[in-house]
XYZ file of C-alpha atoms in Angstrom:
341
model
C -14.137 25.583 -28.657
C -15.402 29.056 -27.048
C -13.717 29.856 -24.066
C -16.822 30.250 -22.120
C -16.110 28.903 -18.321
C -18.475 26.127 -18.153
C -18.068 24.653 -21.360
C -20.539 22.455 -22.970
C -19.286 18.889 -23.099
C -16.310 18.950 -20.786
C -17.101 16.665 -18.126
C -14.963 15.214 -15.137
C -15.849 11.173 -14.616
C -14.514 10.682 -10.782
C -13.927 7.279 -9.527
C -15.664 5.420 -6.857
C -14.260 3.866 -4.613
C -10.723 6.026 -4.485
C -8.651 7.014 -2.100
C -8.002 5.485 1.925
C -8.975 2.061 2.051
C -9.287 0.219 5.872
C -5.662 -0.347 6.011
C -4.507 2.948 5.229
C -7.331 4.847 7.797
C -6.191 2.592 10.182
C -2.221 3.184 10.117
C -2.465 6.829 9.923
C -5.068 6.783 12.861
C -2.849 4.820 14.493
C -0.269 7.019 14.195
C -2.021 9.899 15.440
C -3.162 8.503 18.421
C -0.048 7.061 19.458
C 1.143 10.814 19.536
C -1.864 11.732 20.948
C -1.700 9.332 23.634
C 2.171 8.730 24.381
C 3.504 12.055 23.092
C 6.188 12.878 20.662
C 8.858 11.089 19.382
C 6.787 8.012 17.763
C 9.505 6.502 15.447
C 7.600 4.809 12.176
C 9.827 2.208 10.611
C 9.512 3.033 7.146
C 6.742 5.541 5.688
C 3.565 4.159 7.119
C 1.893 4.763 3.981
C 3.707 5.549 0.385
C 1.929 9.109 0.515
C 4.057 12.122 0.401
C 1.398 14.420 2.326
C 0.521 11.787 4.650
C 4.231 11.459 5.751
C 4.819 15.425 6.183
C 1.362 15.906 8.085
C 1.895 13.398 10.209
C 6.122 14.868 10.653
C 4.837 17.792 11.709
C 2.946 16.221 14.229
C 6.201 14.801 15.883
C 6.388 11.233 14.178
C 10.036 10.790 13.139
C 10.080 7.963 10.172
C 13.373 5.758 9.799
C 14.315 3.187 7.339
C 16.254 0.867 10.231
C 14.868 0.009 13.612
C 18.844 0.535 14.804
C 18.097 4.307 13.713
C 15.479 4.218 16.935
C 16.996 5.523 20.633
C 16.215 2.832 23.084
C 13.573 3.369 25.157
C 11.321 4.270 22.518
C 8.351 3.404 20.734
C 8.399 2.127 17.136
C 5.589 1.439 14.651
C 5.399 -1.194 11.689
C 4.334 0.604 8.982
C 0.820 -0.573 7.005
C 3.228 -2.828 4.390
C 4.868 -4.920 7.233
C 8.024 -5.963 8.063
C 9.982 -9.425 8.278
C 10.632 -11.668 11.263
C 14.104 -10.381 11.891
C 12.694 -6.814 12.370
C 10.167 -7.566 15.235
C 13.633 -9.268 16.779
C 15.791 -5.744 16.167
C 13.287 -4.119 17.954
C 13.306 -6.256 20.830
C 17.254 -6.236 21.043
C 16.862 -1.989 20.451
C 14.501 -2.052 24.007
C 11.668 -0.490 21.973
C 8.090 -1.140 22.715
C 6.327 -1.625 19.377
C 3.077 -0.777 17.595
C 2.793 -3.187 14.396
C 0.085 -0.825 11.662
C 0.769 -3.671 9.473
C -2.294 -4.182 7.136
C -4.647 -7.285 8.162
C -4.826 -8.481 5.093
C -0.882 -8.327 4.814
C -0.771 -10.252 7.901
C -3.382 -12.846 6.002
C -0.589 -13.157 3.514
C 2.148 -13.669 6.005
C 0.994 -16.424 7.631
C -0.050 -18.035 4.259
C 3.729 -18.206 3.773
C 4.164 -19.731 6.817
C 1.565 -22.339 6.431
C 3.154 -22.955 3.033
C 6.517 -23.286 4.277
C 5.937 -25.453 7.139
C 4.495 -27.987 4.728
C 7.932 -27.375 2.578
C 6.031 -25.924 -0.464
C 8.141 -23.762 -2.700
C 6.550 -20.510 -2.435
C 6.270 -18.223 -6.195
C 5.714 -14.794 -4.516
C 5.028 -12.457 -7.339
C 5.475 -8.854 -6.386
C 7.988 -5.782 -7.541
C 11.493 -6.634 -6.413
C 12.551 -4.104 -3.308
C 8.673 -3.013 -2.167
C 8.086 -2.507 1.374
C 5.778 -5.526 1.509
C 7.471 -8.387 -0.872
C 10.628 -7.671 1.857
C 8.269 -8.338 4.833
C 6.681 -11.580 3.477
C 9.841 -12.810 2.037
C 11.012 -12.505 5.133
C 8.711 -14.812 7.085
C 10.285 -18.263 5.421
C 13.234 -16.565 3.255
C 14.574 -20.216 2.528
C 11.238 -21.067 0.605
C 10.544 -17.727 -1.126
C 11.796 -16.657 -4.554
C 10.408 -13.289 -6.263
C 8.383 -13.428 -9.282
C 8.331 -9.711 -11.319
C 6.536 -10.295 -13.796
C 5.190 -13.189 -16.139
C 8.923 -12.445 -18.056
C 10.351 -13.712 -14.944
C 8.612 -17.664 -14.977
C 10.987 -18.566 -17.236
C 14.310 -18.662 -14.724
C 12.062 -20.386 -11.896
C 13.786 -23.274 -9.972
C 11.726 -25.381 -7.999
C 12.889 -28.630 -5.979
C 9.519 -30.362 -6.773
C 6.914 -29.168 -9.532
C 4.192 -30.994 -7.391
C 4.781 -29.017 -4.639
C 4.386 -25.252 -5.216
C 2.302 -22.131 -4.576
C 2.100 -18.517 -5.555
C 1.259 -15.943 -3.349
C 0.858 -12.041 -4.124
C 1.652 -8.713 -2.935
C -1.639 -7.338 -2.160
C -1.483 -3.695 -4.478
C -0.848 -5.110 -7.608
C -2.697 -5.000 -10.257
C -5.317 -7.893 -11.315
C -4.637 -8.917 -14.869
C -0.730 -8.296 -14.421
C -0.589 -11.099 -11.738
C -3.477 -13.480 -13.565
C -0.453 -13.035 -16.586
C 2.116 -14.004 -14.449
C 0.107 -16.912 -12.960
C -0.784 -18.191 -16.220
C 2.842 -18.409 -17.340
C 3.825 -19.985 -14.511
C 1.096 -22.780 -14.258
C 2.294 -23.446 -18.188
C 5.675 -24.159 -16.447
C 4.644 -25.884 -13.422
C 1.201 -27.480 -14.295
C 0.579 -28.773 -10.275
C 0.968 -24.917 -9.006
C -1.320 -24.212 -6.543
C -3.059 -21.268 -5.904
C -3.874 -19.569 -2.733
C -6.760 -19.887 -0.431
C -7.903 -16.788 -1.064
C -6.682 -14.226 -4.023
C -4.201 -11.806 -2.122
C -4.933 -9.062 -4.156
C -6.546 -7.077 -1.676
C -10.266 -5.243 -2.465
C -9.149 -1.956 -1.761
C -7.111 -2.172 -5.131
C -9.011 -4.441 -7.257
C -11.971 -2.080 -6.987
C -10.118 1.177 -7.113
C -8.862 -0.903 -10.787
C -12.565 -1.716 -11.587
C -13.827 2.178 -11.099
C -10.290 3.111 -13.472
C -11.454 0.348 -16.034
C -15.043 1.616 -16.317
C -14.301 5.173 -16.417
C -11.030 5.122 -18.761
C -13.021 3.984 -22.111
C -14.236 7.008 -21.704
C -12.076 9.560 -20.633
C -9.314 11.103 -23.009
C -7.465 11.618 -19.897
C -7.090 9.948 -16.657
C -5.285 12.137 -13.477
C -4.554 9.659 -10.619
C -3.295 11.281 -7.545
C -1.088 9.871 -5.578
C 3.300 9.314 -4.837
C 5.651 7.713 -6.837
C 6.707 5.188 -4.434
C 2.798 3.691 -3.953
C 2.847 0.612 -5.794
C -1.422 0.716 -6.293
C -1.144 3.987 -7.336
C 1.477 3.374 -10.421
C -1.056 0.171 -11.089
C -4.445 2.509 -11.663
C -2.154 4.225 -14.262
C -1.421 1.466 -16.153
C -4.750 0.066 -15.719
C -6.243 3.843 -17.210
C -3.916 3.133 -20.156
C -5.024 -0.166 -21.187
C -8.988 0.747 -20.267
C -8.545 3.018 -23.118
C -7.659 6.172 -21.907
C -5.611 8.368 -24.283
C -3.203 9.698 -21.365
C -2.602 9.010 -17.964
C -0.869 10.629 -15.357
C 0.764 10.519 -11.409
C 0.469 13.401 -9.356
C 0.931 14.078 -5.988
C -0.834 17.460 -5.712
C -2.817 19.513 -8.237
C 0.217 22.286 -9.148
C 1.488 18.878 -11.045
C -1.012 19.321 -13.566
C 0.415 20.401 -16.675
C -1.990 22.451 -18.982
C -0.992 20.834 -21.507
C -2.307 17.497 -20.847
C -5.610 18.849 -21.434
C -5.485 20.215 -24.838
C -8.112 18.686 -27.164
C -9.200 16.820 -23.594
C -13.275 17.001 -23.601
C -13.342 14.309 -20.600
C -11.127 13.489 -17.671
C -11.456 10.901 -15.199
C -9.862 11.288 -11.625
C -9.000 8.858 -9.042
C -6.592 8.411 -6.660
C -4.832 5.449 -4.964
C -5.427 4.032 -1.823
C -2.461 5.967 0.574
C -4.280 9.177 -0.812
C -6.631 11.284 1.347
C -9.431 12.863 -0.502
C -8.185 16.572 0.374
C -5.804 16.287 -2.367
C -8.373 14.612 -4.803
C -10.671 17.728 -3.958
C -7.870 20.205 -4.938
C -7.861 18.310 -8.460
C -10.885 18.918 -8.713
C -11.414 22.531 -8.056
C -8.209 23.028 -10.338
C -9.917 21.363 -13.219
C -13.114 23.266 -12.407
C -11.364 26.787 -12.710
C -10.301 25.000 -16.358
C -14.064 25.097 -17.462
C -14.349 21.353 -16.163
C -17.024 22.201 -13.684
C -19.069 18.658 -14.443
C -18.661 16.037 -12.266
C -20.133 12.540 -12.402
C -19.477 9.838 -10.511
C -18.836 6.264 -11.797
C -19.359 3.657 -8.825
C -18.069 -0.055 -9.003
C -18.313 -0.914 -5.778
C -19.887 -0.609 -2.793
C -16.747 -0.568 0.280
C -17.763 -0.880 3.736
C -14.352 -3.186 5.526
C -13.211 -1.320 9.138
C -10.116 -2.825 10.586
C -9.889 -2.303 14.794
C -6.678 -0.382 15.966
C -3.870 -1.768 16.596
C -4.130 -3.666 20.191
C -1.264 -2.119 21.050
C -2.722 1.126 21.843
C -4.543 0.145 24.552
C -1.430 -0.173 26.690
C 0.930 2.376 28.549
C 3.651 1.965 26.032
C 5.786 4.234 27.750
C 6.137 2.953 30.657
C 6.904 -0.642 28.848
C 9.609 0.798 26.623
C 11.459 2.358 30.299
C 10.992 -0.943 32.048
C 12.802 -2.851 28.794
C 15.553 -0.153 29.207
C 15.347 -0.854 33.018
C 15.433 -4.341 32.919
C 18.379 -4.695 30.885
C 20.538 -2.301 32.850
C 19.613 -5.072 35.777
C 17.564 -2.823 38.232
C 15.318 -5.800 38.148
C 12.546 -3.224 37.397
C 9.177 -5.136 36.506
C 8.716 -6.312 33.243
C 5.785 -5.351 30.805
C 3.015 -3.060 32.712
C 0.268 -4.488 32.754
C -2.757 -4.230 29.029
């Protein structure tokens, strides 16, 4: 190979649609405009998104992000990250006198109340998800005493149910699509009457971000997907690159986590990046591959993504002023309660 800079044949295949789905834009958005709006401190319960970046922009900006509500100073606003949270945590805040902005993802929220529905009608509810994420903790926690964790199809085997005709299997939303089709299939071979959801909870941010990896990774002798360690989707595109064909895959947060190496004998690389990732850090990728000779880019659509959520509702109210009247109240001033929306 001559080590001309734009060498022939080196091409970069970058995947469409990558990067911020609805959920994500929203949270972050959120997040901002609560601090635009109310001012620093906004406490975030939990990152809001798993993106390393995301979480130190939006620091420096005066968002402080605790793992317990208990960790927020009463009087204060708190925000629900994007994942969710449990029950119990909405009733933490209220004990904390916090006013609260739930980011949670709508189509998180479509799965919580799923396992409500379920539970009320005293299904037994298969929730297959990675044990300790963000989100299997919040939907767990809406009917704990009818949830049990599935991780994995290896799991089906030590499933207990009270009555076989009367069970259901939900999903966290970023997993990915043939892992959870496994994991269904081995548990309808144990209980034959399982019932599947309404509608598949595997949201369409990450099944298409999967499609775009599966097209592009027959093809590509590597795969770079940007994005943090902790983001469930992310880790999923990997695996997806892998089994699509790809010859290596790799997770990196920024672009100085490239290692030359990985492109040695590397004529074609696809990029992507998962769906807590803004596209500043894809671009970086991009321009570092560039300076490497890979200077041509096509693009390989699979779908077309055009879902908005609304804000939060919350942000149309004085937040503030509702978090000192909770503090107020309790000390027995007999201040007003909520301003008014």
């Amino acid at each position: 190979m001559g080590a001309m800079t734009a060498s022939p044949g080196r091409r970069v295949l970058l995947a469409a649609p990558r990067g911020y789905c609805a959920g994500v834009d929203r949270a972050v958005i959120a997040v901002e405009k609560a601090l635009e709006q109310y001012g620093a401190p906004v406490y975030v319960r939990h990152e809001i998104v798993h993106n390393k970046y995301v979480v130190q922009t939006l620091e420096k900006k005066g968002a402080i992000f605790v793992e317990r509500t208990e960790e927020v100073p009463e009087g204060n606003i708190v925000m629900f990250s994007a994942h969710g949270v449990a029950p119990v945590v909405h009733e933490e805040a209220e004990r904390g006198k916090l006013a609260t902005i739930d980011a949670t993802c709508p189509l998180v929220t479509k799965v919580h109340k799923e396992a409500v529905r379920f539970a009320n009608d005293d299904y037994d509810i298969l929730l297959i998800g990675h044990e300790g994420h963000e989100e299997v903790i919040g939907t767990s926690g809406e009917a704990p005493d009818h949830i049990q964790l599935v991780d994995g199809p290896e799991d089906a085997a030590k499933v207990e149910v009270r009555d076989p005709s009367k069970v259901v299997w939900l999903s966290q939303t970023t997993l990915s699509v043939d892992e959870t089709m496994e994991t269904v299939d081995a548990l309808k071979d144990k209980f034959p009457q399982l019932i599947s959801p309404p509608s598949d909870d595997i949201c369409y941010a990450t099944q298409n971000r999967q499609l775009a990896v599966k097209q592009m990774g027959a093809d590509a002798d590597l795969v770079i997907v940007v994005g943090s360690r902790n983001s469930s989707n992310s880790k999923r595109l990997v695996e997806v690159a892998k089994q699509a064909g790809s010859r290596a895959a790799y997770l990196v947060d920024f672009a100085d986590e490239i290692d030359e190496t990985w492109l040695d004998g590397v004529t074609t690389v696809g990029v992507t990046s998962g769906a807590s990732v803004p596209d500043v850090l894809v671009e970086q990728v991009l321009e570092w591959l560039s300076q490497r000779g890979f200077e041509d880019v096509e693009i390989v659509k699979a779908a077309e993504e055009s879902i908005i959520f609304s804000l939060p509702k919350e942000l149309r109210r004085d937040l503030r002023e509702e978090a000192a009247s909770l503090v107020a109240e309790r000390g027995g001033s007999g201040a007003a309660g909520t301003a008014g929306a």
